[in-house]
PDB file of C-alpha atoms in Angstrom:
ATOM      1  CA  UNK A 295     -32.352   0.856  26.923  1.00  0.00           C
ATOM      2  CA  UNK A 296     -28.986  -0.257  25.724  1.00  0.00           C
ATOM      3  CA  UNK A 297     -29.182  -4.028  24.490  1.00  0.00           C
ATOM      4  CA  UNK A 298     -25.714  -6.172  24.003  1.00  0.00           C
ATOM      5  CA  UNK A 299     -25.420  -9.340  23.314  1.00  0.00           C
ATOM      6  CA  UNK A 300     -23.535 -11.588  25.616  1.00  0.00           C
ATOM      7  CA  UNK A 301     -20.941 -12.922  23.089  1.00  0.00           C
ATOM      8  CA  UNK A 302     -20.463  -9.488  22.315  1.00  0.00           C
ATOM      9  CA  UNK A 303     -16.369  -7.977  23.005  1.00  0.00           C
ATOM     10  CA  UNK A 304     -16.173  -4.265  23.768  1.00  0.00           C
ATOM     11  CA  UNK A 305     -13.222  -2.301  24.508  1.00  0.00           C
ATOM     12  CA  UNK A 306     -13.384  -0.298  27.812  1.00  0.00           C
ATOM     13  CA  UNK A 307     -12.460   2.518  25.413  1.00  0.00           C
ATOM     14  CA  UNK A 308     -15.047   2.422  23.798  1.00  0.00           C
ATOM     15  CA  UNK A 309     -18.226   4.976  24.025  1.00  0.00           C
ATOM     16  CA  UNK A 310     -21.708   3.031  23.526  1.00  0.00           C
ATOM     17  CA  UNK A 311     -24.475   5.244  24.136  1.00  0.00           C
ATOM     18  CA  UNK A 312     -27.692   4.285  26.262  1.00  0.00           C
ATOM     19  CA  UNK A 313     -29.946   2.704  23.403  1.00  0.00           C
ATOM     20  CA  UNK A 314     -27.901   0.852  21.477  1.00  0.00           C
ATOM     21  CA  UNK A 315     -28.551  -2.650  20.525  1.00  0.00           C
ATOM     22  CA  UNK A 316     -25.248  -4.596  19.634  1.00  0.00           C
ATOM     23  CA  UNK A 317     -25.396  -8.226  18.195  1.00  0.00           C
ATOM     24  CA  UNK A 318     -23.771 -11.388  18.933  1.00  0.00           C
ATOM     25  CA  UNK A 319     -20.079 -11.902  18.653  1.00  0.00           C
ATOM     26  CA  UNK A 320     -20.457  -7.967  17.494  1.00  0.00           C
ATOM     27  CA  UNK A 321     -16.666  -6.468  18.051  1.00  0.00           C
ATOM     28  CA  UNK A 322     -15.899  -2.476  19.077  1.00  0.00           C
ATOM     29  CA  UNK A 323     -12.691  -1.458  19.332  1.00  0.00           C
ATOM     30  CA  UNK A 324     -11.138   1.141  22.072  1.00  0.00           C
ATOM     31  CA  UNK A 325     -12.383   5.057  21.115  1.00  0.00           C
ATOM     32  CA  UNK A 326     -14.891   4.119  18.375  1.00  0.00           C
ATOM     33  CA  UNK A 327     -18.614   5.583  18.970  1.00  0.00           C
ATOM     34  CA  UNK A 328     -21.899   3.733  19.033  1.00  0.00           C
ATOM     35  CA  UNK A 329     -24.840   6.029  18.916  1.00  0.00           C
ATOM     36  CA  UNK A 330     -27.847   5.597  20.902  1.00  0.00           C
ATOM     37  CA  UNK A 331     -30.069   5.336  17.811  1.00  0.00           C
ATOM     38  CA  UNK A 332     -27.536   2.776  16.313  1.00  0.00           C
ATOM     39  CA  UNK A 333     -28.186  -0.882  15.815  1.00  0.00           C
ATOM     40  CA  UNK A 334     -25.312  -3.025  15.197  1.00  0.00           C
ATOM     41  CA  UNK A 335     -25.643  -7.238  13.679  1.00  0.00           C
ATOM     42  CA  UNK A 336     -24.306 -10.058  14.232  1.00  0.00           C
ATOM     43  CA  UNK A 337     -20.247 -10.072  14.266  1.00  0.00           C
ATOM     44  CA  UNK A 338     -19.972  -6.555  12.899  1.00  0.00           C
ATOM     45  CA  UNK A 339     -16.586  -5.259  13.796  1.00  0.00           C
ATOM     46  CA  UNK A 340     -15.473  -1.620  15.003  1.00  0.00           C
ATOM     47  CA  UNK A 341     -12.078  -0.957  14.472  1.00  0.00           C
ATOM     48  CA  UNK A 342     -10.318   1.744  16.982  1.00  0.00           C
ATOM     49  CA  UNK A 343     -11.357   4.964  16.563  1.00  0.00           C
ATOM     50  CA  UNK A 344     -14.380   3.978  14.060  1.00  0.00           C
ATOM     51  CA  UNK A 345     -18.040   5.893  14.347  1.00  0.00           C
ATOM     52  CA  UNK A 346     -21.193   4.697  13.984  1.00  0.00           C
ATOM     53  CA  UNK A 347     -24.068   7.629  14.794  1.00  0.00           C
ATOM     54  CA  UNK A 348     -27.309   8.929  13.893  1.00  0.00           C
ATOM     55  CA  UNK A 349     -30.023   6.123  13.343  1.00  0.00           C
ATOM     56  CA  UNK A 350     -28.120   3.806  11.529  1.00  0.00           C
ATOM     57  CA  UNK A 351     -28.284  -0.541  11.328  1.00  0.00           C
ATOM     58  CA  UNK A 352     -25.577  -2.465   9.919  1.00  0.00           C
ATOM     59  CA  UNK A 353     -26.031  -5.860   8.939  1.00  0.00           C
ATOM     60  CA  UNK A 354     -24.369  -9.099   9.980  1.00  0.00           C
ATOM     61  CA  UNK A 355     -20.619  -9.132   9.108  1.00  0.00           C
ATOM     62  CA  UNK A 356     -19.747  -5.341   8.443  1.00  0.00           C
ATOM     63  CA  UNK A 357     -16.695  -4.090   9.272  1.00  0.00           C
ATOM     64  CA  UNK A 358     -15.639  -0.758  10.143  1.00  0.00           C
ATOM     65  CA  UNK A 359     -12.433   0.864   9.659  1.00  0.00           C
ATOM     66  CA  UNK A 360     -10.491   3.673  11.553  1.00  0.00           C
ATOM     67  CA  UNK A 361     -11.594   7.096  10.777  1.00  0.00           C
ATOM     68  CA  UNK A 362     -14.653   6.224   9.423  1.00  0.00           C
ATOM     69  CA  UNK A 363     -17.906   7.997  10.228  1.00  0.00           C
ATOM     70  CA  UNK A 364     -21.160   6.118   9.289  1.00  0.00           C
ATOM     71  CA  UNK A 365     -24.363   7.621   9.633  1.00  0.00           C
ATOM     72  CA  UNK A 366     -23.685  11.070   9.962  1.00  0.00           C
ATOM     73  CA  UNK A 367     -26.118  13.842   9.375  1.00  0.00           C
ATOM     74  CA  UNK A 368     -26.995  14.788   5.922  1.00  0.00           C
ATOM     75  CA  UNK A 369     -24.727  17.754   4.630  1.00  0.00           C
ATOM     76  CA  UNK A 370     -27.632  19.698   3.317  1.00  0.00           C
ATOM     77  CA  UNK A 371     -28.818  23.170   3.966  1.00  0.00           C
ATOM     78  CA  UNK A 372     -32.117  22.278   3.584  1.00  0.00           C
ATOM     79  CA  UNK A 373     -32.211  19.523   6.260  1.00  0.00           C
ATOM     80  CA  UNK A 374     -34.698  20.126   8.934  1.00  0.00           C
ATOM     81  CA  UNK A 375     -32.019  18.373  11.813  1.00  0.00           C
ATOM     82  CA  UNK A 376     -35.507  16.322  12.104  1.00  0.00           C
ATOM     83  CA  UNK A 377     -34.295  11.673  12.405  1.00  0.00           C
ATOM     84  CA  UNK A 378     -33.366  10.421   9.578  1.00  0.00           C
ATOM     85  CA  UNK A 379     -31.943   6.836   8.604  1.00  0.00           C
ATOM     86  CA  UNK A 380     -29.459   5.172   7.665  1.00  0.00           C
ATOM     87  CA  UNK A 381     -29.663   0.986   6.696  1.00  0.00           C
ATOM     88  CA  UNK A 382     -27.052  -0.926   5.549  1.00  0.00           C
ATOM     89  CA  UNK A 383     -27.144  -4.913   4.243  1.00  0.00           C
ATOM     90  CA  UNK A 384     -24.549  -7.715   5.006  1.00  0.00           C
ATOM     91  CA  UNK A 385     -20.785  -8.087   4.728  1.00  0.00           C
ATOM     92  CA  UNK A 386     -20.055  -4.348   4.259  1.00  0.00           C
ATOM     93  CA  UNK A 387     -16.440  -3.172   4.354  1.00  0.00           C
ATOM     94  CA  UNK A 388     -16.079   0.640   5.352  1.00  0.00           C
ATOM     95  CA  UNK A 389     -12.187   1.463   5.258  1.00  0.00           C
ATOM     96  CA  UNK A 390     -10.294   4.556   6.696  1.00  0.00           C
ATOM     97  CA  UNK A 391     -11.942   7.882   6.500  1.00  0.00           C
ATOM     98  CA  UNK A 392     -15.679   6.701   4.789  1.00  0.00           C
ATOM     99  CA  UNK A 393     -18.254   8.712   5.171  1.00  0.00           C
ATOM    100  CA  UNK A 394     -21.869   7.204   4.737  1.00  0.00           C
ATOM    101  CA  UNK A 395     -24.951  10.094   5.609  1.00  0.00           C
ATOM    102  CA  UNK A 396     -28.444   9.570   6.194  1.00  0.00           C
ATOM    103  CA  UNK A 397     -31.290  10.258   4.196  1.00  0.00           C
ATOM    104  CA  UNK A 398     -32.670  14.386   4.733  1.00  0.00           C
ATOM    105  CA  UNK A 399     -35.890  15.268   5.563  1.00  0.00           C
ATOM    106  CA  UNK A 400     -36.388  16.627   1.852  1.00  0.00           C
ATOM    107  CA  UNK A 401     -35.776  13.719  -0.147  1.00  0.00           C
ATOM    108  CA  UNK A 402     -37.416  10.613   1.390  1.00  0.00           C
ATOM    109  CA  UNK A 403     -35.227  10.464   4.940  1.00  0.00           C
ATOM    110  CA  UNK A 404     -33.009   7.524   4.043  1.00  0.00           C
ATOM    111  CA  UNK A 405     -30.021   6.391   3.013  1.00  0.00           C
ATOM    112  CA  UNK A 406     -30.275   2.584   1.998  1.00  0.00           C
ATOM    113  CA  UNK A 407     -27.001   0.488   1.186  1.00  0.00           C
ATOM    114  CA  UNK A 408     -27.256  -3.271   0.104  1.00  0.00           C
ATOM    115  CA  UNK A 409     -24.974  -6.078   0.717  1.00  0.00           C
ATOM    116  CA  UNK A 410     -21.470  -7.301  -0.050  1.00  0.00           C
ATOM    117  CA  UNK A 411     -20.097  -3.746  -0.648  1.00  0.00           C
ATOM    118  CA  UNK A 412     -16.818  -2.637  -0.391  1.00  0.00           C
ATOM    119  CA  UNK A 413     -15.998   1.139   0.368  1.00  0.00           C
ATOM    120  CA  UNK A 414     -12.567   2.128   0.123  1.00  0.00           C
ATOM    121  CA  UNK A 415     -10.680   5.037   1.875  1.00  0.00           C
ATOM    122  CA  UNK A 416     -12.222   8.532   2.231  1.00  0.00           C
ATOM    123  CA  UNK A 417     -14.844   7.452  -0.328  1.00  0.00           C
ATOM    124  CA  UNK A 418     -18.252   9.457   0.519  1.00  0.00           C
ATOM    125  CA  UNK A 419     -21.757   8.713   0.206  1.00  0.00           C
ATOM    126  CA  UNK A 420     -24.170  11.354   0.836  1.00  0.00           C
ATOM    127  CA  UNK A 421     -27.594  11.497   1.890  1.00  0.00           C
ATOM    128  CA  UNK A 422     -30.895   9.629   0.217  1.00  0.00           C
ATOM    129  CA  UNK A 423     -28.975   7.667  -2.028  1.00  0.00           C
ATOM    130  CA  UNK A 424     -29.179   3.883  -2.763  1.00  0.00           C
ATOM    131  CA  UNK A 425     -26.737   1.318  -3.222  1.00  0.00           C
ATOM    132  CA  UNK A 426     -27.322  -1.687  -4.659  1.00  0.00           C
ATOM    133  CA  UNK A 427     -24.979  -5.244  -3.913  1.00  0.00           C
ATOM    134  CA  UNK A 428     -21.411  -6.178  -4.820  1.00  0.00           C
ATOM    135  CA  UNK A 429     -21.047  -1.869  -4.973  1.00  0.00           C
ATOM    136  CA  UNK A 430     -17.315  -1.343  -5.176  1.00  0.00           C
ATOM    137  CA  UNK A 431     -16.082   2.367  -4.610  1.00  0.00           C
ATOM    138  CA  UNK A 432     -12.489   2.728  -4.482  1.00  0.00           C
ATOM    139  CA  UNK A 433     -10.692   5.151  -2.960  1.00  0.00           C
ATOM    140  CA  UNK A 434     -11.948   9.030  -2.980  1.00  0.00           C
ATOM    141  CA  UNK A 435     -14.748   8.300  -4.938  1.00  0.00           C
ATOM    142  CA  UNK A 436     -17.687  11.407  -4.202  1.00  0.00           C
ATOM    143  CA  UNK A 437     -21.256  10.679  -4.414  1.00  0.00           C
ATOM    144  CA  UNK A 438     -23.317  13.550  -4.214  1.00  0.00           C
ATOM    145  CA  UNK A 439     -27.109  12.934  -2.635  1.00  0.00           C
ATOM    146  CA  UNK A 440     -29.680  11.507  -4.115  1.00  0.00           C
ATOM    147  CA  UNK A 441     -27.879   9.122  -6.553  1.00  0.00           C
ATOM    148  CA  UNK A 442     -28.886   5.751  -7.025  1.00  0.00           C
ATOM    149  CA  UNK A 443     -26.146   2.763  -7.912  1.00  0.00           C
ATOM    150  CA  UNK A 444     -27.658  -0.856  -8.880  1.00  0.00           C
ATOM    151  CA  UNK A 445     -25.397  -3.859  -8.476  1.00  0.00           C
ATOM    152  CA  UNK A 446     -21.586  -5.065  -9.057  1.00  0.00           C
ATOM    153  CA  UNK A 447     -21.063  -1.603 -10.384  1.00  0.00           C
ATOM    154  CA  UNK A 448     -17.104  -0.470  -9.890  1.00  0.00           C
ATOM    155  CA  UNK A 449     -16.762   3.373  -9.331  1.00  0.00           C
ATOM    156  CA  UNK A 450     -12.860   4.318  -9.639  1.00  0.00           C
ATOM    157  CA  UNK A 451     -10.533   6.500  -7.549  1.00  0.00           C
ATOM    158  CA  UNK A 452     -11.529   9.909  -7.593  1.00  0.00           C
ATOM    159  CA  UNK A 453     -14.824   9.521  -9.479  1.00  0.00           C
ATOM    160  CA  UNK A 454     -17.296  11.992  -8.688  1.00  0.00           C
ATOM    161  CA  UNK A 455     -21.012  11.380  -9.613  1.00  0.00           C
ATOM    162  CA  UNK A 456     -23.289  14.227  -9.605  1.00  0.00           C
ATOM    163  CA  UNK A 457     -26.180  14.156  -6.744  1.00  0.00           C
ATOM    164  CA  UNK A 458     -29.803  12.725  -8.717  1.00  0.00           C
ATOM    165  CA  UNK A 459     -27.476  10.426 -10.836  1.00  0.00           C
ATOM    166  CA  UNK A 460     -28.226   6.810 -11.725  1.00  0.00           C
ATOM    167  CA  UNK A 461     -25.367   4.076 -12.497  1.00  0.00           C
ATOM    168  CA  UNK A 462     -26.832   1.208 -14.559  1.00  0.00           C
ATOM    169  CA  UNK A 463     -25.740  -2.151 -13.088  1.00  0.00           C
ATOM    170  CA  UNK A 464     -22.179  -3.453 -13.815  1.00  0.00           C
ATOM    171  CA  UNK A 465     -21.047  -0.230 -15.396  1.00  0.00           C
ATOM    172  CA  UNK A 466     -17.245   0.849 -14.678  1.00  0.00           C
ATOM    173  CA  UNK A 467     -16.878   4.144 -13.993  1.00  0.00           C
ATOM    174  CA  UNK A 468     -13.006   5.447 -14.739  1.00  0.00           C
ATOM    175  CA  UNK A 469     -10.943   7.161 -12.481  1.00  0.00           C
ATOM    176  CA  UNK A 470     -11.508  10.897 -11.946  1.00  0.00           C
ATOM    177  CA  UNK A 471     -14.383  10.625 -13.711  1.00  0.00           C
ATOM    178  CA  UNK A 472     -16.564  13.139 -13.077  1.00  0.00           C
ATOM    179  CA  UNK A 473     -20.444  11.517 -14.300  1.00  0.00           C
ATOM    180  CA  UNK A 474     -23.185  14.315 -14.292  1.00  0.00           C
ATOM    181  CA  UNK A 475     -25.778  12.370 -16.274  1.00  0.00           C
ATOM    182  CA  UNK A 476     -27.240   8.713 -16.125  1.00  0.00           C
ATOM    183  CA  UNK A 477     -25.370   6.023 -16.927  1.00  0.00           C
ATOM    184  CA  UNK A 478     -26.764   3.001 -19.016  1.00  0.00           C
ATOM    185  CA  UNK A 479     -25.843  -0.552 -17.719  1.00  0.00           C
ATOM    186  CA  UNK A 480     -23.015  -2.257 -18.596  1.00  0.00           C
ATOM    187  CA  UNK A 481     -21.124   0.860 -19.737  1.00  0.00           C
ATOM    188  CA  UNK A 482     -17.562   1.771 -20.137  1.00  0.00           C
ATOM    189  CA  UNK A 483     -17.575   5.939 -18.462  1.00  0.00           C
ATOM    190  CA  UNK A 484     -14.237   7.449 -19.044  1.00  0.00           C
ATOM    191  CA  UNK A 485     -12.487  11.343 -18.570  1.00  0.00           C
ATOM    192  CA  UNK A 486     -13.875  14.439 -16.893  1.00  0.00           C
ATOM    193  CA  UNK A 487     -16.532  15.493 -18.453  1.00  0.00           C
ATOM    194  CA  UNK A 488     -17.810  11.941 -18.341  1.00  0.00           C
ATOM    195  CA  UNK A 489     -18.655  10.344 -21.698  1.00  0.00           C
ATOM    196  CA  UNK A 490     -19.418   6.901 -22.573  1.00  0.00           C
ATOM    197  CA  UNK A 491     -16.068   4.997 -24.247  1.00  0.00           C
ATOM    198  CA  UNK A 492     -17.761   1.723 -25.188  1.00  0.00           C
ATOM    199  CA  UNK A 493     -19.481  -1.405 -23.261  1.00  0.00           C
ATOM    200  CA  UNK A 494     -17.894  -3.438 -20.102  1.00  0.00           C
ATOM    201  CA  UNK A 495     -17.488  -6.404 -21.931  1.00  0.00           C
ATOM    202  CA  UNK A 496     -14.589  -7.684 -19.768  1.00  0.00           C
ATOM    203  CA  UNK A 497     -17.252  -7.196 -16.684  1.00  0.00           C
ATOM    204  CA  UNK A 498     -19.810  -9.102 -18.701  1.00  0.00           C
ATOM    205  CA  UNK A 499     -17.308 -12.118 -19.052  1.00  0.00           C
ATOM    206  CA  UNK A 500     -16.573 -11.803 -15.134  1.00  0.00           C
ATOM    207  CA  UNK A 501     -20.349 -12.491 -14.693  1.00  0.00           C
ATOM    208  CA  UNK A 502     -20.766 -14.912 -16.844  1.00  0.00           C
ATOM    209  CA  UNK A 503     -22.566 -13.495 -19.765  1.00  0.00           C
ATOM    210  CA  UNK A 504     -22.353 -15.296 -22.853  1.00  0.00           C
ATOM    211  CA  UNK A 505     -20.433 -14.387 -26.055  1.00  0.00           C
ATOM    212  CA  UNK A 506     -23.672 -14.604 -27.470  1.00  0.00           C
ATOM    213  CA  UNK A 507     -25.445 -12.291 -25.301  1.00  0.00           C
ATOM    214  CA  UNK A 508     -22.303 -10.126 -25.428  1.00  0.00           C
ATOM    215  CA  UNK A 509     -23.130 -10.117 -28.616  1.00  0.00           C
ATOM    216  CA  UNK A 510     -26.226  -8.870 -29.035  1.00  0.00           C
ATOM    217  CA  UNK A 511     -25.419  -6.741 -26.409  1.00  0.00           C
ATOM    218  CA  UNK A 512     -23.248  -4.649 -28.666  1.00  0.00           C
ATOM    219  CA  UNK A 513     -25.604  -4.588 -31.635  1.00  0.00           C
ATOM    220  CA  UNK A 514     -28.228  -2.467 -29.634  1.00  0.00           C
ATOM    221  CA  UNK A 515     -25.711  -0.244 -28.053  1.00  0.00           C
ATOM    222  CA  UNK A 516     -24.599   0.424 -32.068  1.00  0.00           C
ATOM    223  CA  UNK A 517     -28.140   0.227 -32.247  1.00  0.00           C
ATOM    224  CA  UNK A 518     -29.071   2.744 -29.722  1.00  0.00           C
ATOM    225  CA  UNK A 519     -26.208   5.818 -30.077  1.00  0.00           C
ATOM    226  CA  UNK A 520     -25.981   5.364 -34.164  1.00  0.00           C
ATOM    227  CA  UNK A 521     -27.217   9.049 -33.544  1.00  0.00           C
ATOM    228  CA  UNK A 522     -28.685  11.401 -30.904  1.00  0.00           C
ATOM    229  CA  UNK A 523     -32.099  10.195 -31.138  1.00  0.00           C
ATOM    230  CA  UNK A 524     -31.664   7.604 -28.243  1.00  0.00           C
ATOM    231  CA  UNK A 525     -34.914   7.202 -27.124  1.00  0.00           C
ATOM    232  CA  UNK A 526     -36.123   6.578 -30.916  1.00  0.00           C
ATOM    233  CA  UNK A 527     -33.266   3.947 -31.273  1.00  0.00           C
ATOM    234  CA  UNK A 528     -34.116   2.440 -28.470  1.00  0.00           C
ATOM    235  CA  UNK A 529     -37.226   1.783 -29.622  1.00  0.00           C
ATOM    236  CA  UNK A 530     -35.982  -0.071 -32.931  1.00  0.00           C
ATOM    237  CA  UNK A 531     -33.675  -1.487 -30.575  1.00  0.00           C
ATOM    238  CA  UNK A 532     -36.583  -3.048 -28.793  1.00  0.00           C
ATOM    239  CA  UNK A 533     -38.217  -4.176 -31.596  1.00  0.00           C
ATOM    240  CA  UNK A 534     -35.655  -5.545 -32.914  1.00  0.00           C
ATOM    241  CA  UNK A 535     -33.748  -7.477 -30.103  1.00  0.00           C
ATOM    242  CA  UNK A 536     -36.807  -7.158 -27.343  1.00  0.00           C
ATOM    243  CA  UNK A 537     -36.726 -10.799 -25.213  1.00  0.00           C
ATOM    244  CA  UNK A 538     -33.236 -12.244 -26.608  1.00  0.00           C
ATOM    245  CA  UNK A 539     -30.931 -10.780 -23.986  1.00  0.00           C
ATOM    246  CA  UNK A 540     -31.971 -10.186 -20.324  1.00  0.00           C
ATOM    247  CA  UNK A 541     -28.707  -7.978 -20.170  1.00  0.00           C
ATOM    248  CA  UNK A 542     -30.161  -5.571 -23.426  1.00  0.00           C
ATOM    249  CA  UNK A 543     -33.622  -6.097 -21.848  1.00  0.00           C
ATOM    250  CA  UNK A 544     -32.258  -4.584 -18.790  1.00  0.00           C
ATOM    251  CA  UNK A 545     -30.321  -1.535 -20.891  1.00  0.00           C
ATOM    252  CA  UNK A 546     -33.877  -0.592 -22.664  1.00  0.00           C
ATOM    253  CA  UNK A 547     -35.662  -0.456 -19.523  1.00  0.00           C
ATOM    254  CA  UNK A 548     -32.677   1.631 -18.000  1.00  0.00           C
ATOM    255  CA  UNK A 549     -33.320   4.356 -20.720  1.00  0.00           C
ATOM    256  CA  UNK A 550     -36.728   4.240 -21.783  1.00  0.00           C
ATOM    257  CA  UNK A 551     -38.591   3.869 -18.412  1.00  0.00           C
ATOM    258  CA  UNK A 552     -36.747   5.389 -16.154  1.00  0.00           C
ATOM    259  CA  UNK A 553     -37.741   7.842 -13.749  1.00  0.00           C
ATOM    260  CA  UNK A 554     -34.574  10.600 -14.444  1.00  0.00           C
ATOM    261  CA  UNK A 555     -33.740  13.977 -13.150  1.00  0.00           C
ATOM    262  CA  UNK A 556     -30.586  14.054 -15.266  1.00  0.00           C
ATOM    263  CA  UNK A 557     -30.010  13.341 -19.382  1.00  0.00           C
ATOM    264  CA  UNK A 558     -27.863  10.226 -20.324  1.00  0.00           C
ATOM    265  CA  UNK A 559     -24.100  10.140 -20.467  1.00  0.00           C
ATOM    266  CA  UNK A 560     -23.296   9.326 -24.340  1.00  0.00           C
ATOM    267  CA  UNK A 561     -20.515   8.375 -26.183  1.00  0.00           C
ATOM    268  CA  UNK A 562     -17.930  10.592 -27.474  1.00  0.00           C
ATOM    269  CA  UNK A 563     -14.320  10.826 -28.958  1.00  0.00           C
ATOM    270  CA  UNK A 564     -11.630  11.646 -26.008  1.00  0.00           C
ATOM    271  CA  UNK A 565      -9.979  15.546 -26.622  1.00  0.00           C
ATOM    272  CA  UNK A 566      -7.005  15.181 -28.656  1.00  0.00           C
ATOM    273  CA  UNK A 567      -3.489  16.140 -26.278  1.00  0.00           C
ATOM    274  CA  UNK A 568      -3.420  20.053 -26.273  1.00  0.00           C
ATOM    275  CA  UNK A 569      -6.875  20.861 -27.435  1.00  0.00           C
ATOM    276  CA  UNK A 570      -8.817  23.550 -25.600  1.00  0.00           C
TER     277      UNK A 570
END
């Protein structure tokens, strides 16, 4: 049975199917959808024409933009068409044309999304993936299924990430970046192949890392991809600066106890204009 909150505004244009439960002060435009599986917080806002479908909860304070579809069915060919899910955190800004999926019934049957995030237009999420808080995608930014992005990482226009991918926390990922392997936190991923171009100190400063940290920060990066035998670096890495710096703390564990389906994104030297 359909429960709606008294404070609640909708449009008489709007479609809310029998089932849904819409919070207080919650706001749906004329022509958007509200699914009957579909549970809506406490002053979310539905533009015009916005969707919300499949079994999907938004948070407190999300908003919802034209054109957007959130909680669509999984576009994979070996979904069941069994319920799947869809959860999404606090403060949430969909814009025009995002597309969030739900989890499939092959790889764990939800899609989770934290809080604070800001999706910009046509960006895509697709099924099972997780995103952590203070997410920024900007605008046609692809994420294939499966990927998992910690928090206050920045993902550029037209970056595509590679379904089973992990994004380290606060990494910046370039525009048109295409990222097929893991990628450490606090990295710098430029160009298409993706490779690594350095650290994101200026995103360190934003969060108010210390020079210090910063730092030390670098010397077990240099530490780390002095040559291809990362996991062995790591380890001297760990031994060496182990317990001074959450933020390398946090870049060891990233690459040496991971759980991965893909290899790590490295640095490399950017093609020279012209070469093949």
């Amino acid at each position: 049975m359909t429960r709606i909150a008294s404070s609640a505004r909708i449009d008489p244009k709007a479609v809310v199917e029998d089932g849904a439960v819409i919070g207080e002060n919650a706001i749906i435009g004329p022509l958007s959808y509200v699914g009957a599986d579909v549970v809506l917080g406490d002053g979310v806002q539905l533009m015009h024409h916005a969707t919300v479908e499949g079994a999907t909860r938004l948070g407190p304070g999300c908003q919802v933009f034209p054109m957007a579809v959130i909680g669509g069915a999984p576009q994979s060919v070996r979904h069941d068409a069994s319920q799947t899910r869809l959860e999404v955190g606090r403060n949430c800004i969909f814009r025009e044309g995002v597309t969030i999926n739900t989890g499939s019934s092959h790889g764990g049957g939800i899609t989770v999304v934290g809080d604070d995030n800001l999706f910009l237009a046509n960006s895509h999420v697709g099924h099972d993936c997780r995103i952590g808080n203070g997410v920024i995608l900007s605008n046609n930014v692809m994420i294939g299924g499966h990927v998992v992005v910690h928090d206050k990482v920045i993902l550029s226009g037209g970056a595509a990430i590679h379904q089973f991918v992990q994004i380290g926390r606060q990494a910046f990922v370039g525009g048109l970046a295409g990222v097929v392997n893991d990628v450490i936190p606090y990295a710098m991923i430029v160009d298409n192949p993706a490779m690594m171009g350095g650290l994101n100190v200026v995103g360190m400063q934003r969060a108010g890392i210390e020079r210090e940290e910063i730092h030390l920060v670098r010397k077990a990066y240099k530490t780390i991809f002095s040559s291809g035998l990362i996991l062995e670096n790591a380890e001297l890495a760990r031994a060496e600066f182990g317990g001074k710096s959450h933020a390398v703390d946090e870049m060891l564990r990233f690459i040496l106890e991971r759980e991965a389906e893909r290899s790590l994104t490295t640095p490399g030297s950017r093609r020279r204009k012209g070469a093949a």
